[in-house]
PDB file of C-alpha atoms in Angstrom:
ATOM      1  CA  ALA E 292     157.877 152.561  21.484  1.00 46.00           C
ATOM      2  CA  ASP E 293     158.198 154.346  18.216  1.00 53.00           C
ATOM      3  CA  PRO E 294     156.917 157.930  18.445  1.00 53.00           C
ATOM      4  CA  GLN E 295     154.504 157.152  15.642  1.00 59.00           C
ATOM      5  CA  TYR E 296     153.178 154.205  17.661  1.00 57.00           C
ATOM      6  CA  PRO E 297     152.948 155.448  21.292  1.00 57.00           C
ATOM      7  CA  GLY E 298     151.229 152.291  22.572  1.00 56.00           C
ATOM      8  CA  VAL E 299     148.417 149.833  22.079  1.00 55.00           C
ATOM      9  CA  TRP E 300     145.681 152.266  23.194  1.00 53.00           C
ATOM     10  CA  ALA E 301     146.887 154.898  20.762  1.00 55.00           C
ATOM     11  CA  ARG E 302     146.841 152.377  17.961  1.00 59.00           C
ATOM     12  CA  ILE E 303     143.282 151.040  18.605  1.00 63.00           C
ATOM     13  CA  SER E 304     141.495 154.007  20.112  1.00 61.00           C
ATOM     14  CA  HIS E 305     140.073 155.061  16.787  1.00 65.00           C
ATOM     15  CA  GLU E 306     138.577 151.569  16.400  1.00 69.00           C
ATOM     16  CA  LEU E 307     136.939 151.358  19.863  1.00 67.00           C
ATOM     17  CA  ASP E 308     133.389 151.915  18.575  1.00 71.00           C
ATOM     18  CA  TRP E 309     133.792 149.015  16.161  1.00 70.00           C
ATOM     19  CA  ILE E 310     135.294 146.780  18.913  1.00 68.00           C
ATOM     20  CA  HIS E 311     132.439 147.589  21.351  1.00 67.00           C
ATOM     21  CA  SER E 312     129.867 146.678  18.720  1.00 70.00           C
ATOM     22  CA  TYR E 313     131.145 143.110  18.852  1.00 67.00           C
ATOM     23  CA  VAL E 314     132.417 142.801  22.429  1.00 65.00           C
ATOM     24  CA  ASP E 315     130.462 143.921  25.557  1.00 60.00           C
ATOM     25  CA  VAL E 316     133.098 145.409  27.794  1.00 55.00           C
ATOM     26  CA  PRO E 317     131.714 146.561  31.144  1.00 58.00           C
ATOM     27  CA  ALA E 318     132.613 149.972  32.288  1.00 55.00           C
ATOM     28  CA  PRO E 319     135.099 150.057  35.114  1.00 54.00           C
ATOM     29  CA  GLY E 320     133.578 150.535  38.597  1.00 55.00           C
ATOM     30  CA  PRO E 321     134.338 150.085  42.279  1.00 58.00           C
ATOM     31  CA  SER E 322     135.176 146.594  43.461  1.00 57.00           C
ATOM     32  CA  PRO E 323     132.380 144.859  45.440  1.00 58.00           C
ATOM     33  CA  ALA E 324     132.746 144.819  49.184  1.00 59.00           C
ATOM     34  CA  PRO E 325     134.149 141.542  50.501  1.00 59.00           C
ATOM     35  CA  THR E 326     131.554 139.143  51.914  1.00 60.00           C
ATOM     36  CA  GLN E 327     131.665 139.002  55.688  1.00 62.00           C
ATOM     37  CA  PRO E 328     131.782 135.525  57.240  1.00 58.00           C
ATOM     38  CA  PRO E 329     128.537 134.608  59.077  1.00 56.00           C
ATOM     39  CA  THR E 330     128.464 135.424  62.723  1.00 58.00           C
ATOM     40  CA  SER E 331     128.141 132.258  64.794  1.00 56.00           C
ATOM     41  CA  THR E 332     125.681 132.222  67.703  1.00 53.00           C
ATOM     42  CA  PRO E 333     127.478 131.238  70.881  1.00 53.00           C
ATOM     43  CA  ALA E 334     126.204 128.012  72.485  1.00 52.00           C
ATOM     44  CA  PRO E 335     124.306 128.505  75.754  1.00 44.00           C
ATOM     45  CA  SER E 336     126.352 128.061  78.859  1.00 46.00           C
ATOM     46  CA  PRO E 337     125.791 124.664  80.435  1.00 44.00           C
ATOM     47  CA  THR E 338     124.031 124.503  83.786  1.00 38.00           C
ATOM     48  CA  PRO E 339     126.785 124.311  86.374  1.00 45.00           C
ATOM     49  CA  PRO E 340     126.971 121.014  88.273  1.00 43.00           C
ATOM     50  CA  GLY E 341     125.019 120.986  91.526  1.00 42.00           C
ATOM     51  CA  SER E 342     122.634 123.778  90.502  1.00 44.00           C
ATOM     52  CA  ILE E 343     119.368 123.705  92.391  1.00 52.00           C
ATOM     53  CA  ALA E 344     115.773 123.531  91.176  1.00 63.00           C
ATOM     54  CA  THR E 345     113.213 124.734  93.689  1.00 80.00           C
ATOM     55  CA  TRP E 346     109.502 125.295  94.135  1.00 90.00           C
ATOM     56  CA  ALA E 347     107.663 128.282  92.683  1.00 92.00           C
ATOM     57  CA  VAL E 348     104.350 130.098  93.137  1.00 94.00           C
ATOM     58  CA  GLU E 349     102.360 128.854  90.160  1.00 93.00           C
ATOM     59  CA  SER E 350      99.203 130.890  90.772  1.00 94.00           C
ATOM     60  CA  GLY E 351      97.574 133.056  93.401  1.00 93.00           C
ATOM     61  CA  SER E 352      98.720 135.766  95.774  1.00 93.00           C
ATOM     62  CA  CYS E 353     101.422 134.028  97.835  1.00 96.00           C
ATOM     63  CA  THR E 354     104.822 135.735  97.673  1.00 95.00           C
ATOM     64  CA  GLN E 355     108.238 134.189  97.028  1.00 93.00           C
ATOM     65  CA  ASP E 356     111.670 135.351  98.121  1.00 91.00           C
ATOM     66  CA  GLY E 357     114.294 132.931  96.825  1.00 87.00           C
ATOM     67  CA  PRO E 358     113.670 129.518  98.387  1.00 90.00           C
ATOM     68  CA  CYS E 359     111.087 130.921 100.810  1.00 93.00           C
ATOM     69  CA  ILE E 360     107.360 131.351 100.159  1.00 94.00           C
ATOM     70  CA  SER E 361     104.884 133.092 102.437  1.00 95.00           C
ATOM     71  CA  SER E 362     101.170 133.703 102.712  1.00 95.00           C
ATOM     72  CA  PRO E 363      99.819 136.951 101.214  1.00 95.00           C
ATOM     73  CA  SER E 364     100.863 140.128 103.084  1.00 93.00           C
ATOM     74  CA  PHE E 365     103.100 138.210 105.530  1.00 94.00           C
ATOM     75  CA  PRO E 366     104.131 139.237 108.209  1.00 91.00           C
ATOM     76  CA  GLY E 367     100.833 141.104 108.119  1.00 92.00           C
ATOM     77  CA  ASP E 368      97.551 139.219 108.169  1.00 93.00           C
ATOM     78  CA  TYR E 369      96.372 137.487 105.009  1.00 94.00           C
ATOM     79  CA  SER E 370      92.885 138.335 103.724  1.00 93.00           C
ATOM     80  CA  ASP E 371      89.645 136.388 103.356  1.00 93.00           C
ATOM     81  CA  ASP E 372      89.076 134.116 100.355  1.00 92.00           C
ATOM     82  CA  GLN E 373      92.679 133.968  99.197  1.00 93.00           C
ATOM     83  CA  SER E 374      94.405 131.017  97.581  1.00 94.00           C
ATOM     84  CA  CYS E 375      97.580 130.012  95.791  1.00 95.00           C
ATOM     85  CA  VAL E 376      99.237 126.968  94.275  1.00 95.00           C
ATOM     86  CA  ILE E 377     102.946 126.173  94.738  1.00 95.00           C
ATOM     87  CA  SER E 378     104.486 123.868  92.119  1.00 94.00           C
ATOM     88  CA  VAL E 379     106.941 121.341  93.538  1.00 92.00           C
ATOM     89  CA  PRO E 380     109.774 119.712  91.528  1.00 90.00           C
ATOM     90  CA  VAL E 381     110.646 116.037  91.859  1.00 87.00           C
ATOM     91  CA  GLY E 382     112.995 115.323  94.763  1.00 83.00           C
ATOM     92  CA  MET E 383     112.198 118.489  96.715  1.00 84.00           C
ATOM     93  CA  GLY E 384     113.994 118.827 100.042  1.00 85.00           C
ATOM     94  CA  PRO E 385     112.258 119.112 103.426  1.00 90.00           C
ATOM     95  CA  ILE E 386     110.226 122.155 104.433  1.00 91.00           C
ATOM     96  CA  TYR E 387     111.613 124.505 107.074  1.00 89.00           C
ATOM     97  CA  VAL E 388     108.952 126.587 108.803  1.00 92.00           C
ATOM     98  CA  LYS E 389     109.848 130.156 109.776  1.00 92.00           C
ATOM     99  CA  ALA E 390     106.350 131.041 111.017  1.00 93.00           C
ATOM    100  CA  PHE E 391     102.944 129.380 110.982  1.00 94.00           C
ATOM    101  CA  ASP E 392      99.652 130.591 112.492  1.00 94.00           C
ATOM    102  CA  THR E 393      96.299 130.361 110.700  1.00 94.00           C
ATOM    103  CA  GLU E 394      92.636 130.077 111.601  1.00 92.00           C
ATOM    104  CA  SER E 395      92.095 126.555 112.897  1.00 91.00           C
ATOM    105  CA  ASP E 396      90.301 124.150 110.536  1.00 90.00           C
ATOM    106  CA  TYR E 397      89.347 126.764 107.923  1.00 92.00           C
ATOM    107  CA  ASP E 398      92.507 128.476 106.645  1.00 94.00           C
ATOM    108  CA  VAL E 399      94.554 125.542 105.422  1.00 95.00           C
ATOM    109  CA  LEU E 400      97.905 124.772 103.767  1.00 95.00           C
ATOM    110  CA  THR E 401      97.668 121.340 102.097  1.00 95.00           C
ATOM    111  CA  VAL E 402     100.932 119.390 101.700  1.00 94.00           C
ATOM    112  CA  ASN E 403     100.961 115.835 100.324  1.00 93.00           C
ATOM    113  CA  GLY E 404      97.211 115.693 100.848  1.00 92.00           C
ATOM    114  CA  GLU E 405      97.422 116.579 104.556  1.00 94.00           C
ATOM    115  CA  SER E 406      95.856 119.766 105.927  1.00 93.00           C
ATOM    116  CA  PHE E 407      97.969 122.054 108.114  1.00 94.00           C
ATOM    117  CA  HIS E 408      96.354 124.888 110.071  1.00 94.00           C
ATOM    118  CA  ALA E 409      96.461 126.751 113.395  1.00 92.00           C
ATOM    119  CA  GLN E 410      99.992 126.076 114.764  1.00 92.00           C
ATOM    120  CA  HIS E 411     100.224 122.605 113.199  1.00 93.00           C
ATOM    121  CA  SER E 412     102.865 123.202 110.502  1.00 92.00           C
ATOM    122  CA  PRO E 413     104.503 121.020 107.804  1.00 92.00           C
ATOM    123  CA  GLU E 414     107.936 121.257 109.440  1.00 91.00           C
ATOM    124  CA  GLY E 415     110.364 118.667 108.028  1.00 89.00           C
ATOM    125  CA  ILE E 416     107.941 117.251 105.456  1.00 91.00           C
ATOM    126  CA  ARG E 417     109.276 116.574 101.936  1.00 90.00           C
ATOM    127  CA  PRO E 418     106.553 117.704  99.506  1.00 91.00           C
ATOM    128  CA  THR E 419     105.913 115.400  96.553  1.00 91.00           C
ATOM    129  CA  THR E 420     102.892 117.133  94.991  1.00 93.00           C
ATOM    130  CA  ASP E 421     101.783 120.736  94.476  1.00 94.00           C
ATOM    131  CA  ILE E 422     101.063 122.647  97.677  1.00 95.00           C
ATOM    132  CA  VAL E 423      97.743 124.510  97.981  1.00 96.00           C
ATOM    133  CA  TRP E 424      96.816 127.398 100.299  1.00 96.00           C
ATOM    134  CA  SER E 425      93.276 128.624 100.886  1.00 94.00           C
ATOM    135  CA  SER E 426      91.555 130.898 103.394  1.00 93.00           C
ATOM    136  CA  ASP E 427      87.823 131.118 104.037  1.00 92.00           C
ATOM    137  CA  SER E 428      85.616 134.187 104.296  1.00 90.00           C
ATOM    138  CA  ASN E 429      85.950 134.726 108.052  1.00 87.00           C
ATOM    139  CA  ILE E 430      88.811 135.398 110.518  1.00 90.00           C
ATOM    140  CA  THR E 431      92.414 135.902 109.418  1.00 91.00           C
ATOM    141  CA  ASP E 432      95.844 135.618 111.034  1.00 93.00           C
ATOM    142  CA  ILE E 433      99.507 136.344 110.285  1.00 93.00           C
ATOM    143  CA  GLY E 434      99.778 133.236 108.109  1.00 94.00           C
ATOM    144  CA  TRP E 435     103.013 131.460 107.355  1.00 95.00           C
ATOM    145  CA  LYS E 436     106.473 131.527 105.862  1.00 94.00           C
ATOM    146  CA  ILE E 437     108.065 128.269 104.698  1.00 94.00           C
ATOM    147  CA  CYS E 438     111.452 127.597 103.103  1.00 92.00           C
ATOM    148  CA  ALA E 439     113.118 124.638 101.400  1.00 84.00           C
ATOM    149  CA  GLU E 440     116.564 123.640 100.208  1.00 68.00           C
ATOM    150  CA  GLY E 441     115.481 122.618  96.700  1.00 55.00           C
ATOM    151  CA  VAL E 442     116.764 119.640  94.739  1.00 51.00           C
ATOM    152  CA  ASP E 443     119.797 118.675  92.699  1.00 45.00           C
ATOM    153  CA  PRO E 444     118.524 117.881  89.156  1.00 46.00           C
ATOM    154  CA  SER E 445     121.341 115.346  88.694  1.00 48.00           C
ATOM    155  CA  LEU E 446     119.858 113.136  91.400  1.00 48.00           C
ATOM    156  CA  PRO E 447     117.753 110.147  90.283  1.00 54.00           C
ATOM    157  CA  THR E 448     113.987 110.452  90.466  1.00 49.00           C
ATOM    158  CA  PRO E 449     112.800 108.802  93.675  1.00 53.00           C
ATOM    159  CA  SER E 450     110.424 105.875  93.440  1.00 59.00           C
ATOM    160  CA  PRO E 451     106.790 106.698  94.200  1.00 59.00           C
ATOM    161  CA  ALA E 452     105.572 105.869  97.672  1.00 55.00           C
ATOM    162  CA  PRO E 453     103.906 102.461  97.836  1.00 59.00           C
ATOM    163  CA  THR E 454     100.133 102.442  97.866  1.00 56.00           C
ATOM    164  CA  PRO E 455      98.896 101.530 101.349  1.00 54.00           C
ATOM    165  CA  PRO E 456      96.935  98.296 101.494  1.00 53.00           C
ATOM    166  CA  ARG E 457      93.191  98.699 101.099  1.00 53.00           C
ATOM    167  CA  VAL E 458      91.298  98.158 104.323  1.00 51.00           C
ATOM    168  CA  PRO E 459      88.360  95.870 103.565  1.00 58.00           C
ATOM    169  CA  PRO E 460      84.989  97.215 104.766  1.00 67.00           C
ATOM    170  CA  CYS E 461      83.990  93.703 105.839  1.00 78.00           C
ATOM    171  CA  THR E 462      85.653  90.482 106.973  1.00 78.00           C
ATOM    172  CA  ASP E 463      84.084  87.031 107.179  1.00 83.00           C
ATOM    173  CA  SER E 464      83.275  86.213 110.792  1.00 81.00           C
ATOM    174  CA  PRO E 465      84.097  83.799 112.212  1.00 84.00           C
ATOM    175  CA  GLN E 466      87.109  83.580 109.942  1.00 78.00           C
ATOM    176  CA  HIS E 467      87.505  80.311 108.019  1.00 88.00           C
ATOM    177  CA  TRP E 468      83.817  79.491 108.529  1.00 93.00           C
ATOM    178  CA  ILE E 469      82.519  76.419 106.660  1.00 95.00           C
ATOM    179  CA  ASP E 470      79.026  74.996 106.426  1.00 95.00           C
ATOM    180  CA  SER E 471      77.950  71.461 107.299  1.00 94.00           C
ATOM    181  CA  ASP E 472      79.086  70.269 103.855  1.00 94.00           C
ATOM    182  CA  GLY E 473      82.559  71.766 104.311  1.00 94.00           C
ATOM    183  CA  LEU E 474      81.959  74.678 101.905  1.00 95.00           C
ATOM    184  CA  ASP E 475      83.287  78.139 102.804  1.00 95.00           C
ATOM    185  CA  CYS E 476      82.194  81.731 102.098  1.00 94.00           C
ATOM    186  CA  GLN E 477      84.219  81.819  98.889  1.00 94.00           C
ATOM    187  CA  ALA E 478      82.178  78.926  97.486  1.00 94.00           C
ATOM    188  CA  TYR E 479      78.915  80.712  98.280  1.00 96.00           C
ATOM    189  CA  ASP E 480      80.242  83.818  96.542  1.00 94.00           C
ATOM    190  CA  ASP E 481      81.763  82.089  93.486  1.00 94.00           C
ATOM    191  CA  ASP E 482      78.652  79.988  92.766  1.00 94.00           C
ATOM    192  CA  GLY E 483      76.186  82.837  93.332  1.00 94.00           C
ATOM    193  CA  TRP E 484      74.314  81.057  96.107  1.00 95.00           C
ATOM    194  CA  CYS E 485      73.584  84.277  98.027  1.00 95.00           C
ATOM    195  CA  THR E 486      73.485  88.061  97.669  1.00 94.00           C
ATOM    196  CA  GLU E 487      74.986  90.842  99.749  1.00 88.00           C
ATOM    197  CA  GLN E 488      71.460  91.613 100.930  1.00 89.00           C
ATOM    198  CA  GLY E 489      71.234  88.154 102.562  1.00 90.00           C
ATOM    199  CA  ASP E 490      68.865  86.708  99.963  1.00 94.00           C
ATOM    200  CA  TYR E 491      69.186  83.509  97.933  1.00 95.00           C
ATOM    201  CA  GLY E 492      71.237  84.020  94.775  1.00 94.00           C
ATOM    202  CA  ALA E 493      70.580  82.801  91.247  1.00 94.00           C
ATOM    203  CA  GLY E 494      72.857  79.790  91.804  1.00 94.00           C
ATOM    204  CA  TRP E 495      70.917  78.454  94.781  1.00 95.00           C
ATOM    205  CA  SER E 496      68.319  75.724  94.211  1.00 94.00           C
ATOM    206  CA  ALA E 497      65.155  75.685  96.329  1.00 92.00           C
ATOM    207  CA  ALA E 498      65.483  71.897  96.395  1.00 94.00           C
ATOM    208  CA  TRP E 499      68.522  72.296  98.634  1.00 94.00           C
ATOM    209  CA  GLY E 500      66.496  73.820 101.462  1.00 95.00           C
ATOM    210  CA  THR E 501      67.544  76.909 103.414  1.00 95.00           C
ATOM    211  CA  PHE E 502      70.884  78.422 104.435  1.00 95.00           C
ATOM    212  CA  GLN E 503      70.109  77.483 108.012  1.00 94.00           C
ATOM    213  CA  ASP E 504      69.939  73.790 107.015  1.00 95.00           C
ATOM    214  CA  TYR E 505      73.717  73.996 106.462  1.00 96.00           C
ATOM    215  CA  ALA E 506      74.578  76.031 109.573  1.00 94.00           C
ATOM    216  CA  ILE E 507      77.327  75.027 111.995  1.00 92.00           C
ATOM    217  CA  ASP E 508      76.678  75.849 115.664  1.00 92.00           C
ATOM    218  CA  GLY E 509      73.726  77.915 114.497  1.00 92.00           C
ATOM    219  CA  ILE E 510      75.869  80.112 112.226  1.00 93.00           C
ATOM    220  CA  SER E 511      74.876  80.089 108.565  1.00 94.00           C
ATOM    221  CA  ALA E 512      76.349  81.850 105.530  1.00 93.00           C
ATOM    222  CA  VAL E 513      74.097  84.882 105.977  1.00 93.00           C
ATOM    223  CA  THR E 514      75.696  85.434 109.381  1.00 90.00           C
ATOM    224  CA  ALA E 515      79.309  84.520 108.594  1.00 90.00           C
ATOM    225  CA  CYS E 516      79.905  85.652 104.999  1.00 92.00           C
ATOM    226  CA  CYS E 517      80.280  89.233 103.761  1.00 88.00           C
ATOM    227  CA  SER E 518      79.101  88.146 100.314  1.00 89.00           C
ATOM    228  CA  CYS E 519      75.856  86.910 101.901  1.00 92.00           C
ATOM    229  CA  GLY E 520      75.153  90.049 103.934  1.00 88.00           C
ATOM    230  CA  GLY E 521      76.945  88.877 107.079  1.00 86.00           C
ATOM    231  CA  GLY E 522      80.502  89.100 108.321  1.00 83.00           C
ATOM    232  CA  ALA E 523      82.042  91.755 110.504  1.00 76.00           C
ATOM    233  CA  ARG E 524      81.899  95.281 109.178  1.00 72.00           C
ATOM    234  CA  THR E 525      84.864  97.361 110.303  1.00 76.00           C
ATOM    235  CA  TRP E 526      85.548 101.034 110.772  1.00 78.00           C
ATOM    236  CA  THR E 527      87.646 103.199 108.438  1.00 77.00           C
ATOM    237  CA  VAL E 528      89.348 106.619 108.628  1.00 81.00           C
ATOM    238  CA  GLN E 529      87.082 108.861 106.578  1.00 78.00           C
ATOM    239  CA  SER E 530      89.169 112.063 106.819  1.00 83.00           C
ATOM    240  CA  GLY E 531      92.151 113.533 108.629  1.00 87.00           C
ATOM    241  CA  PRO E 532      95.678 112.328 109.517  1.00 89.00           C
ATOM    242  CA  CYS E 533      94.831 109.329 111.762  1.00 91.00           C
ATOM    243  CA  PRO E 534      96.623 106.258 110.335  1.00 89.00           C
ATOM    244  CA  GLN E 535      94.887 102.881 109.960  1.00 83.00           C
ATOM    245  CA  ASP E 536      96.568  99.476 110.007  1.00 80.00           C
ATOM    246  CA  GLY E 537      94.002  96.812 109.230  1.00 71.00           C
ATOM    247  CA  THR E 538      91.368  97.006 111.951  1.00 77.00           C
ATOM    248  CA  CYS E 539      93.504  99.234 114.201  1.00 85.00           C
ATOM    249  CA  ILE E 540      93.447 103.060 114.148  1.00 90.00           C
ATOM    250  CA  SER E 541      95.785 105.382 116.035  1.00 91.00           C
ATOM    251  CA  SER E 542      96.266 109.081 116.625  1.00 93.00           C
ATOM    252  CA  PRO E 543      98.565 111.032 114.258  1.00 90.00           C
ATOM    253  CA  ASN E 544     102.298 110.250 114.640  1.00 87.00           C
ATOM    254  CA  PHE E 545     101.633 107.470 117.189  1.00 89.00           C
ATOM    255  CA  PRO E 546     103.619 106.262 119.141  1.00 86.00           C
ATOM    256  CA  SER E 547     105.052 109.809 119.051  1.00 84.00           C
ATOM    257  CA  HIS E 548     103.065 112.831 120.216  1.00 85.00           C
ATOM    258  CA  TYR E 549     100.237 114.153 118.056  1.00 87.00           C
ATOM    259  CA  PHE E 550     100.127 117.873 117.131  1.00 85.00           C
ATOM    260  CA  ASP E 551      97.836 120.691 118.187  1.00 81.00           C
ATOM    261  CA  SER E 552      94.557 121.252 116.356  1.00 82.00           C
ATOM    262  CA  GLN E 553      94.470 117.912 114.557  1.00 86.00           C
ATOM    263  CA  VAL E 554      91.165 116.348 113.577  1.00 90.00           C
ATOM    264  CA  CYS E 555      90.154 113.054 111.991  1.00 90.00           C
ATOM    265  CA  GLN E 556      86.846 111.289 111.451  1.00 88.00           C
ATOM    266  CA  ILE E 557      86.304 107.528 111.687  1.00 86.00           C
ATOM    267  CA  SER E 558      83.236 106.025 110.012  1.00 78.00           C
ATOM    268  CA  VAL E 559      81.589 103.217 111.986  1.00 78.00           C
ATOM    269  CA  PRO E 560      79.321 100.607 110.340  1.00 72.00           C
ATOM    270  CA  GLY E 561      76.160  99.256 111.911  1.00 66.00           C
ATOM    271  CA  GLY E 562      76.748  96.309 114.224  1.00 66.00           C
ATOM    272  CA  MET E 563      80.295  97.321 115.066  1.00 71.00           C
ATOM    273  CA  GLY E 564      81.894  95.207 117.802  1.00 72.00           C
ATOM    274  CA  PRO E 565      83.499  96.559 120.989  1.00 83.00           C
ATOM    275  CA  ILE E 566      86.675  98.655 120.936  1.00 87.00           C
ATOM    276  CA  SER E 567      89.877  97.036 122.143  1.00 84.00           C
ATOM    277  CA  VAL E 568      92.569  99.444 123.412  1.00 88.00           C
ATOM    278  CA  GLU E 569      96.207  98.363 123.093  1.00 81.00           C
TER     279      GLU E 569
END
């Protein structure tokens, strides 16, 4: 450049105030820091195939060590008035019993609705509902330790156990009874001719006479029909592990051996017939 014109800045520097009055030129400063890319959150690791879900102590003072659960203070004695609930996942494997000894009848581990106590343990049973432990206020023992394999969550949910057939508290007797007009117990019930107390129902007309007027071999509806106060009342298992099949009742696990310290109660109606032993 010519010495008299050393550059653009030299030529306009004396006019900078006038230029700034018309143009807002920001003062030079440090460059902004570059924006960092967002940090992505890593996806959770998938559950490895074949991983096992198992039971867990949901409440109470029972203790758990991996797949094994034991009564409070085991192998020492549990205390009075203790309880716990063990939650059970669907498809749980069978129970393996390491030790089991409780006060008979009163300190009870309930599995699938059945009570286990004394030396009668739930060995080999697959639990399908929550397990409950409770001890009473008198006499203690070493208690129990039970273990299980767990379940594979990839397995299909098993179908619920079928509901056992209801055992009727009464059956018409003799079966297939009919009166002198050929009408059976169902007709007496459907038409309201009698009541379960053996009285005449609203559907019966006094002009027809009495029930006995229609008896066969001396047996009328009030003797033969449950709906008329007759029939054969049958026994039922009120509590405990004795199984019932219709009018037959057997000891637990029959025809296999029953266990120690098992108890069941059978309710017997009035007028029960004789027992037949098979």
